[in-house]
């Protein structure tokens, strides 16, 4: 179990939030960083698999960016990692991939309350079943407003996304 001070959690989650808002290609805007020995070794955002419209989740992108350095590291992500493979997702669930890569600790910002067929908290339980320490950074929306003058859960965006489903 890797532990972080409040200041460290604020800093690394701020990195995730900034990456999400600057780079994410679809909603929800998710950012993730892999942290090892106090340094960011991998970054990712919700994007697409090269040359397709198929989603590539932020956690997977950050873990791939970190490579072998992911083993024994911590993963920070703005949204609870997914547990299921959707019909338009070729790759496995983020929770399984996180466990396969040997992540020790996951710090997430918000529960995934909008994913179809997914119960909030399911990702936490799955990660814990793999022996991964999981903690929530509950100040994410405050951090987003402070860093970017915009909360991650902008209500107009949420309404548009929910209505599309």
C-alpha positions as protocol buffer text, in pm:
chain_id: "A"
residue {
  index: 1
  type: UNK
  ca { x: 0 y: 0 z: 0 }
}
residue {
  index: 2
  type: UNK
  ca { x: 140 y: 336 z: -107 }
}
residue {
  index: 3
  type: UNK
  ca { x: 18 y: 633 z: 96 }
}
residue {
  index: 4
  type: UNK
  ca { x: 15 y: 999 z: -1 }
}
residue {
  index: 5
  type: UNK
  ca { x: -14 y: 1323 z: 190 }
}
residue {
  index: 6
  type: UNK
  ca { x: -310 y: 1551 z: 117 }
}
residue {
  index: 7
  type: UNK
  ca { x: -74 y: 1780 z: -73 }
}
residue {
  index: 8
  type: UNK
  ca { x: 55 y: 1494 z: -290 }
}
residue {
  index: 9
  type: UNK
  ca { x: -296 y: 1371 z: -362 }
}
residue {
  index: 10
  type: UNK
  ca { x: -400 y: 1725 z: -456 }
}
residue {
  index: 11
  type: UNK
  ca { x: -100 y: 1763 z: -688 }
}
residue {
  index: 12
  type: UNK
  ca { x: -135 y: 1427 z: -870 }
}
residue {
  index: 13
  type: UNK
  ca { x: -513 y: 1452 z: -901 }
}
residue {
  index: 14
  type: UNK
  ca { x: -461 y: 1803 z: -1036 }
}
residue {
  index: 15
  type: UNK
  ca { x: -237 y: 1651 z: -1304 }
}
residue {
  index: 16
  type: UNK
  ca { x: -515 y: 1405 z: -1393 }
}
residue {
  index: 17
  type: UNK
  ca { x: -775 y: 1680 z: -1410 }
}
residue {
  index: 18
  type: UNK
  ca { x: -557 y: 1901 z: -1628 }
}
residue {
  index: 19
  type: UNK
  ca { x: -478 y: 1615 z: -1867 }
}
residue {
  index: 20
  type: UNK
  ca { x: -849 y: 1528 z: -1890 }
}
residue {
  index: 21
  type: UNK
  ca { x: -966 y: 1879 z: -1966 }
}
residue {
  index: 22
  type: UNK
  ca { x: -688 y: 1953 z: -2216 }
}
residue {
  index: 23
  type: UNK
  ca { x: -679 y: 1623 z: -2407 }
}
residue {
  index: 24
  type: UNK
  ca { x: -981 y: 1398 z: -2355 }
}
residue {
  index: 25
  type: UNK
  ca { x: -1159 y: 1321 z: -2681 }
}
residue {
  index: 26
  type: UNK
  ca { x: -1498 y: 1219 z: -2542 }
}
residue {
  index: 27
  type: UNK
  ca { x: -1713 y: 1253 z: -2231 }
}
residue {
  index: 28
  type: UNK
  ca { x: -1668 y: 1174 z: -1953 }
}
residue {
  index: 29
  type: UNK
  ca { x: -1337 y: 1353 z: -1964 }
}
residue {
  index: 30
  type: UNK
  ca { x: -1103 y: 1123 z: -1774 }
}
residue {
  index: 31
  type: UNK
  ca { x: -737 y: 1177 z: -1696 }
}
residue {
  index: 32
  type: UNK
  ca { x: -495 y: 937 z: -1530 }
}
residue {
  index: 33
  type: UNK
  ca { x: -134 y: 933 z: -1413 }
}
residue {
  index: 34
  type: UNK
  ca { x: 92 y: 653 z: -1290 }
}
residue {
  index: 35
  type: UNK
  ca { x: 310 y: 762 z: -998 }
}
residue {
  index: 36
  type: UNK
  ca { x: 624 y: 583 z: -884 }
}
residue {
  index: 37
  type: UNK
  ca { x: 859 y: 709 z: -611 }
}
residue {
  index: 38
  type: UNK
  ca { x: 694 y: 1052 z: -615 }
}
residue {
  index: 39
  type: UNK
  ca { x: 719 y: 1107 z: -993 }
}
residue {
  index: 40
  type: UNK
  ca { x: 471 y: 1075 z: -1278 }
}
residue {
  index: 41
  type: UNK
  ca { x: 589 y: 793 z: -1505 }
}
residue {
  index: 42
  type: UNK
  ca { x: 279 y: 758 z: -1724 }
}
residue {
  index: 43
  type: UNK
  ca { x: -5 y: 981 z: -1845 }
}
residue {
  index: 44
  type: UNK
  ca { x: -335 y: 906 z: -2016 }
}
residue {
  index: 45
  type: UNK
  ca { x: -674 y: 1048 z: -2109 }
}
residue {
  index: 46
  type: UNK
  ca { x: -1000 y: 920 z: -2255 }
}
residue {
  index: 47
  type: UNK
  ca { x: -917 y: 894 z: -2624 }
}
residue {
  index: 48
  type: UNK
  ca { x: -945 y: 661 z: -2921 }
}
residue {
  index: 49
  type: UNK
  ca { x: -748 y: 361 z: -3041 }
}
residue {
  index: 50
  type: UNK
  ca { x: -527 y: 489 z: -3325 }
}
residue {
  index: 51
  type: UNK
  ca { x: -721 y: 542 z: -3646 }
}
residue {
  index: 52
  type: UNK
  ca { x: -1057 y: 430 z: -3505 }
}
residue {
  index: 53
  type: UNK
  ca { x: -1352 y: 565 z: -3308 }
}
residue {
  index: 54
  type: UNK
  ca { x: -1312 y: 284 z: -3052 }
}
residue {
  index: 55
  type: UNK
  ca { x: -1252 y: 413 z: -2700 }
}
residue {
  index: 56
  type: UNK
  ca { x: -919 y: 390 z: -2523 }
}
residue {
  index: 57
  type: UNK
  ca { x: -963 y: 455 z: -2154 }
}
residue {
  index: 58
  type: UNK
  ca { x: -734 y: 692 z: -1965 }
}
residue {
  index: 59
  type: UNK
  ca { x: -614 y: 426 z: -1721 }
}
residue {
  index: 60
  type: UNK
  ca { x: -499 y: 191 z: -1998 }
}
residue {
  index: 61
  type: UNK
  ca { x: -325 y: 475 z: -2184 }
}
residue {
  index: 62
  type: UNK
  ca { x: -141 y: 584 z: -1867 }
}
residue {
  index: 63
  type: UNK
  ca { x: -37 y: 227 z: -1783 }
}
residue {
  index: 64
  type: UNK
  ca { x: 89 y: 168 z: -2138 }
}
residue {
  index: 65
  type: UNK
  ca { x: 280 y: 497 z: -2120 }
}
residue {
  index: 66
  type: UNK
  ca { x: 442 y: 387 z: -1792 }
}
residue {
  index: 67
  type: UNK
  ca { x: 538 y: 46 z: -1927 }
}
residue {
  index: 68
  type: UNK
  ca { x: 734 y: -168 z: -1681 }
}
residue {
  index: 69
  type: UNK
  ca { x: 748 y: 117 z: -1432 }
}
residue {
  index: 70
  type: UNK
  ca { x: 378 y: 56 z: -1355 }
}
residue {
  index: 71
  type: UNK
  ca { x: 457 y: -252 z: -1144 }
}
residue {
  index: 72
  type: UNK
  ca { x: 432 y: -155 z: -777 }
}
residue {
  index: 73
  type: UNK
  ca { x: 324 y: 201 z: -860 }
}
residue {
  index: 74
  type: UNK
  ca { x: 11 y: 404 z: -784 }
}
residue {
  index: 75
  type: UNK
  ca { x: -253 y: 501 z: -1038 }
}
residue {
  index: 76
  type: UNK
  ca { x: -445 y: 826 z: -1002 }
}
residue {
  index: 77
  type: UNK
  ca { x: -761 y: 865 z: -1213 }
}
residue {
  index: 78
  type: UNK
  ca { x: -1043 y: 1118 z: -1216 }
}
residue {
  index: 79
  type: UNK
  ca { x: -1309 y: 846 z: -1249 }
}
residue {
  index: 80
  type: UNK
  ca { x: -1357 y: 505 z: -1090 }
}
residue {
  index: 81
  type: UNK
  ca { x: -1209 y: 243 z: -1329 }
}
residue {
  index: 82
  type: UNK
  ca { x: -1452 y: 32 z: -1533 }
}
residue {
  index: 83
  type: UNK
  ca { x: -1519 y: -335 z: -1459 }
}
residue {
  index: 84
  type: UNK
  ca { x: -1695 y: -444 z: -1775 }
}
residue {
  index: 85
  type: UNK
  ca { x: -1617 y: -459 z: -2143 }
}
residue {
  index: 86
  type: UNK
  ca { x: -1867 y: -257 z: -2347 }
}
residue {
  index: 87
  type: UNK
  ca { x: -1972 y: -359 z: -2697 }
}
residue {
  index: 88
  type: UNK
  ca { x: -1759 y: -85 z: -2855 }
}
residue {
  index: 89
  type: UNK
  ca { x: -1453 y: -157 z: -2642 }
}
residue {
  index: 90
  type: UNK
  ca { x: -1212 y: -413 z: -2788 }
}
residue {
  index: 91
  type: UNK
  ca { x: -985 y: -419 z: -2487 }
}
residue {
  index: 92
  type: UNK
  ca { x: -1063 y: -569 z: -2146 }
}
residue {
  index: 93
  type: UNK
  ca { x: -1185 y: -384 z: -1842 }
}
residue {
  index: 94
  type: UNK
  ca { x: -962 y: -124 z: -1679 }
}
residue {
  index: 95
  type: UNK
  ca { x: -981 y: -300 z: -1341 }
}
residue {
  index: 96
  type: UNK
  ca { x: -843 y: -623 z: -1487 }
}
residue {
  index: 97
  type: UNK
  ca { x: -569 y: -437 z: -1674 }
}
residue {
  index: 98
  type: UNK
  ca { x: -472 y: -242 z: -1361 }
}
residue {
  index: 99
  type: UNK
  ca { x: -432 y: -571 z: -1172 }
}
residue {
  index: 100
  type: UNK
  ca { x: -238 y: -734 z: -1459 }
}
residue {
  index: 101
  type: UNK
  ca { x: 10 y: -444 z: -1463 }
}
residue {
  index: 102
  type: UNK
  ca { x: 84 y: -485 z: -1091 }
}
residue {
  index: 103
  type: UNK
  ca { x: -50 y: -153 z: -964 }
}
residue {
  index: 104
  type: UNK
  ca { x: -32 y: -133 z: -584 }
}
residue {
  index: 105
  type: UNK
  ca { x: -265 y: 161 z: -510 }
}
residue {
  index: 106
  type: UNK
  ca { x: -547 y: 335 z: -699 }
}
residue {
  index: 107
  type: UNK
  ca { x: -662 y: 687 z: -611 }
}
residue {
  index: 108
  type: UNK
  ca { x: -981 y: 792 z: -792 }
}
residue {
  index: 109
  type: UNK
  ca { x: -1185 y: 1110 z: -791 }
}
residue {
  index: 110
  type: UNK
  ca { x: -1548 y: 1022 z: -860 }
}
residue {
  index: 111
  type: UNK
  ca { x: -1765 y: 712 z: -865 }
}
residue {
  index: 112
  type: UNK
  ca { x: -1883 y: 616 z: -1213 }
}
residue {
  index: 113
  type: UNK
  ca { x: -2254 y: 684 z: -1176 }
}
residue {
  index: 114
  type: UNK
  ca { x: -2337 y: 720 z: -1546 }
}
residue {
  index: 115
  type: UNK
  ca { x: -2199 y: 406 z: -1706 }
}
residue {
  index: 116
  type: UNK
  ca { x: -2460 y: 172 z: -1856 }
}
residue {
  index: 117
  type: UNK
  ca { x: -2482 y: -162 z: -1674 }
}
residue {
  index: 118
  type: UNK
  ca { x: -2232 y: -55 z: -1411 }
}
residue {
  index: 119
  type: UNK
  ca { x: -2299 y: 1 z: -1042 }
}
residue {
  index: 120
  type: UNK
  ca { x: -2109 y: 281 z: -867 }
}
residue {
  index: 121
  type: UNK
  ca { x: -1849 y: 123 z: -641 }
}
residue {
  index: 122
  type: UNK
  ca { x: -1819 y: -194 z: -849 }
}
residue {
  index: 123
  type: UNK
  ca { x: -1473 y: -88 z: -970 }
}
residue {
  index: 124
  type: UNK
  ca { x: -1355 y: -33 z: -614 }
}
residue {
  index: 125
  type: UNK
  ca { x: -1473 y: -379 z: -507 }
}
residue {
  index: 126
  type: UNK
  ca { x: -1309 y: -546 z: -808 }
}
residue {
  index: 127
  type: UNK
  ca { x: -976 y: -371 z: -750 }
}
residue {
  index: 128
  type: UNK
  ca { x: -986 y: -463 z: -381 }
}
residue {
  index: 129
  type: UNK
  ca { x: -1058 y: -827 z: -474 }
}
residue {
  index: 130
  type: UNK
  ca { x: -725 y: -818 z: -662 }
}
residue {
  index: 131
  type: UNK
  ca { x: -551 y: -697 z: -344 }
}
residue {
  index: 132
  type: UNK
  ca { x: -516 y: -338 z: -464 }
}
residue {
  index: 133
  type: UNK
  ca { x: -546 y: -59 z: -209 }
}
residue {
  index: 134
  type: UNK
  ca { x: -813 y: 192 z: -322 }
}
residue {
  index: 135
  type: UNK
  ca { x: -880 y: 541 z: -190 }
}
residue {
  index: 136
  type: UNK
  ca { x: -1112 y: 818 z: -310 }
}
residue {
  index: 137
  type: UNK
  ca { x: -993 y: 1176 z: -349 }
}
residue {
  index: 138
  type: UNK
  ca { x: -1323 y: 1340 z: -260 }
}
residue {
  index: 139
  type: UNK
  ca { x: -1215 y: 1697 z: -339 }
}
residue {
  index: 140
  type: UNK
  ca { x: -1202 y: 1648 z: -719 }
}
residue {
  index: 141
  type: UNK
  ca { x: -1475 y: 1894 z: -818 }
}
residue {
  index: 142
  type: UNK
  ca { x: -1330 y: 2160 z: -587 }
}
residue {
  index: 143
  type: UNK
  ca { x: -990 y: 2099 z: -743 }
}
residue {
  index: 144
  type: UNK
  ca { x: -1134 y: 2126 z: -1095 }
}
residue {
  index: 145
  type: UNK
  ca { x: -1293 y: 2460 z: -1017 }
}
residue {
  index: 146
  type: UNK
  ca { x: -968 y: 2583 z: -860 }
}
residue {
  index: 147
  type: UNK
  ca { x: -742 y: 2469 z: -1147 }
}
residue {
  index: 148
  type: UNK
  ca { x: -965 y: 2515 z: -1448 }
}
residue {
  index: 149
  type: UNK
  ca { x: -1260 y: 2727 z: -1336 }
}
residue {
  index: 150
  type: UNK
  ca { x: -1487 y: 2444 z: -1449 }
}
residue {
  index: 151
  type: UNK
  ca { x: -1614 y: 2137 z: -1262 }
}
residue {
  index: 152
  type: UNK
  ca { x: -1558 y: 1799 z: -1426 }
}
residue {
  index: 153
  type: UNK
  ca { x: -1931 y: 1729 z: -1405 }
}
residue {
  index: 154
  type: UNK
  ca { x: -2051 y: 2032 z: -1600 }
}
residue {
  index: 155
  type: UNK
  ca { x: -2431 y: 1990 z: -1583 }
}
residue {
  index: 156
  type: UNK
  ca { x: -2498 y: 2084 z: -1947 }
}
residue {
  index: 157
  type: UNK
  ca { x: -2251 y: 1822 z: -2063 }
}
residue {
  index: 158
  type: UNK
  ca { x: -2401 y: 1563 z: -1826 }
}
residue {
  index: 159
  type: UNK
  ca { x: -2754 y: 1630 z: -1954 }
}
residue {
  index: 160
  type: UNK
  ca { x: -2648 y: 1600 z: -2318 }
}
residue {
  index: 161
  type: UNK
  ca { x: -2459 y: 1276 z: -2249 }
}
residue {
  index: 162
  type: UNK
  ca { x: -2746 y: 1117 z: -2051 }
}
residue {
  index: 163
  type: UNK
  ca { x: -3000 y: 1215 z: -2317 }
}
residue {
  index: 164
  type: UNK
  ca { x: -2791 y: 1050 z: -2591 }
}
residue {
  index: 165
  type: UNK
  ca { x: -2816 y: 711 z: -2421 }
}
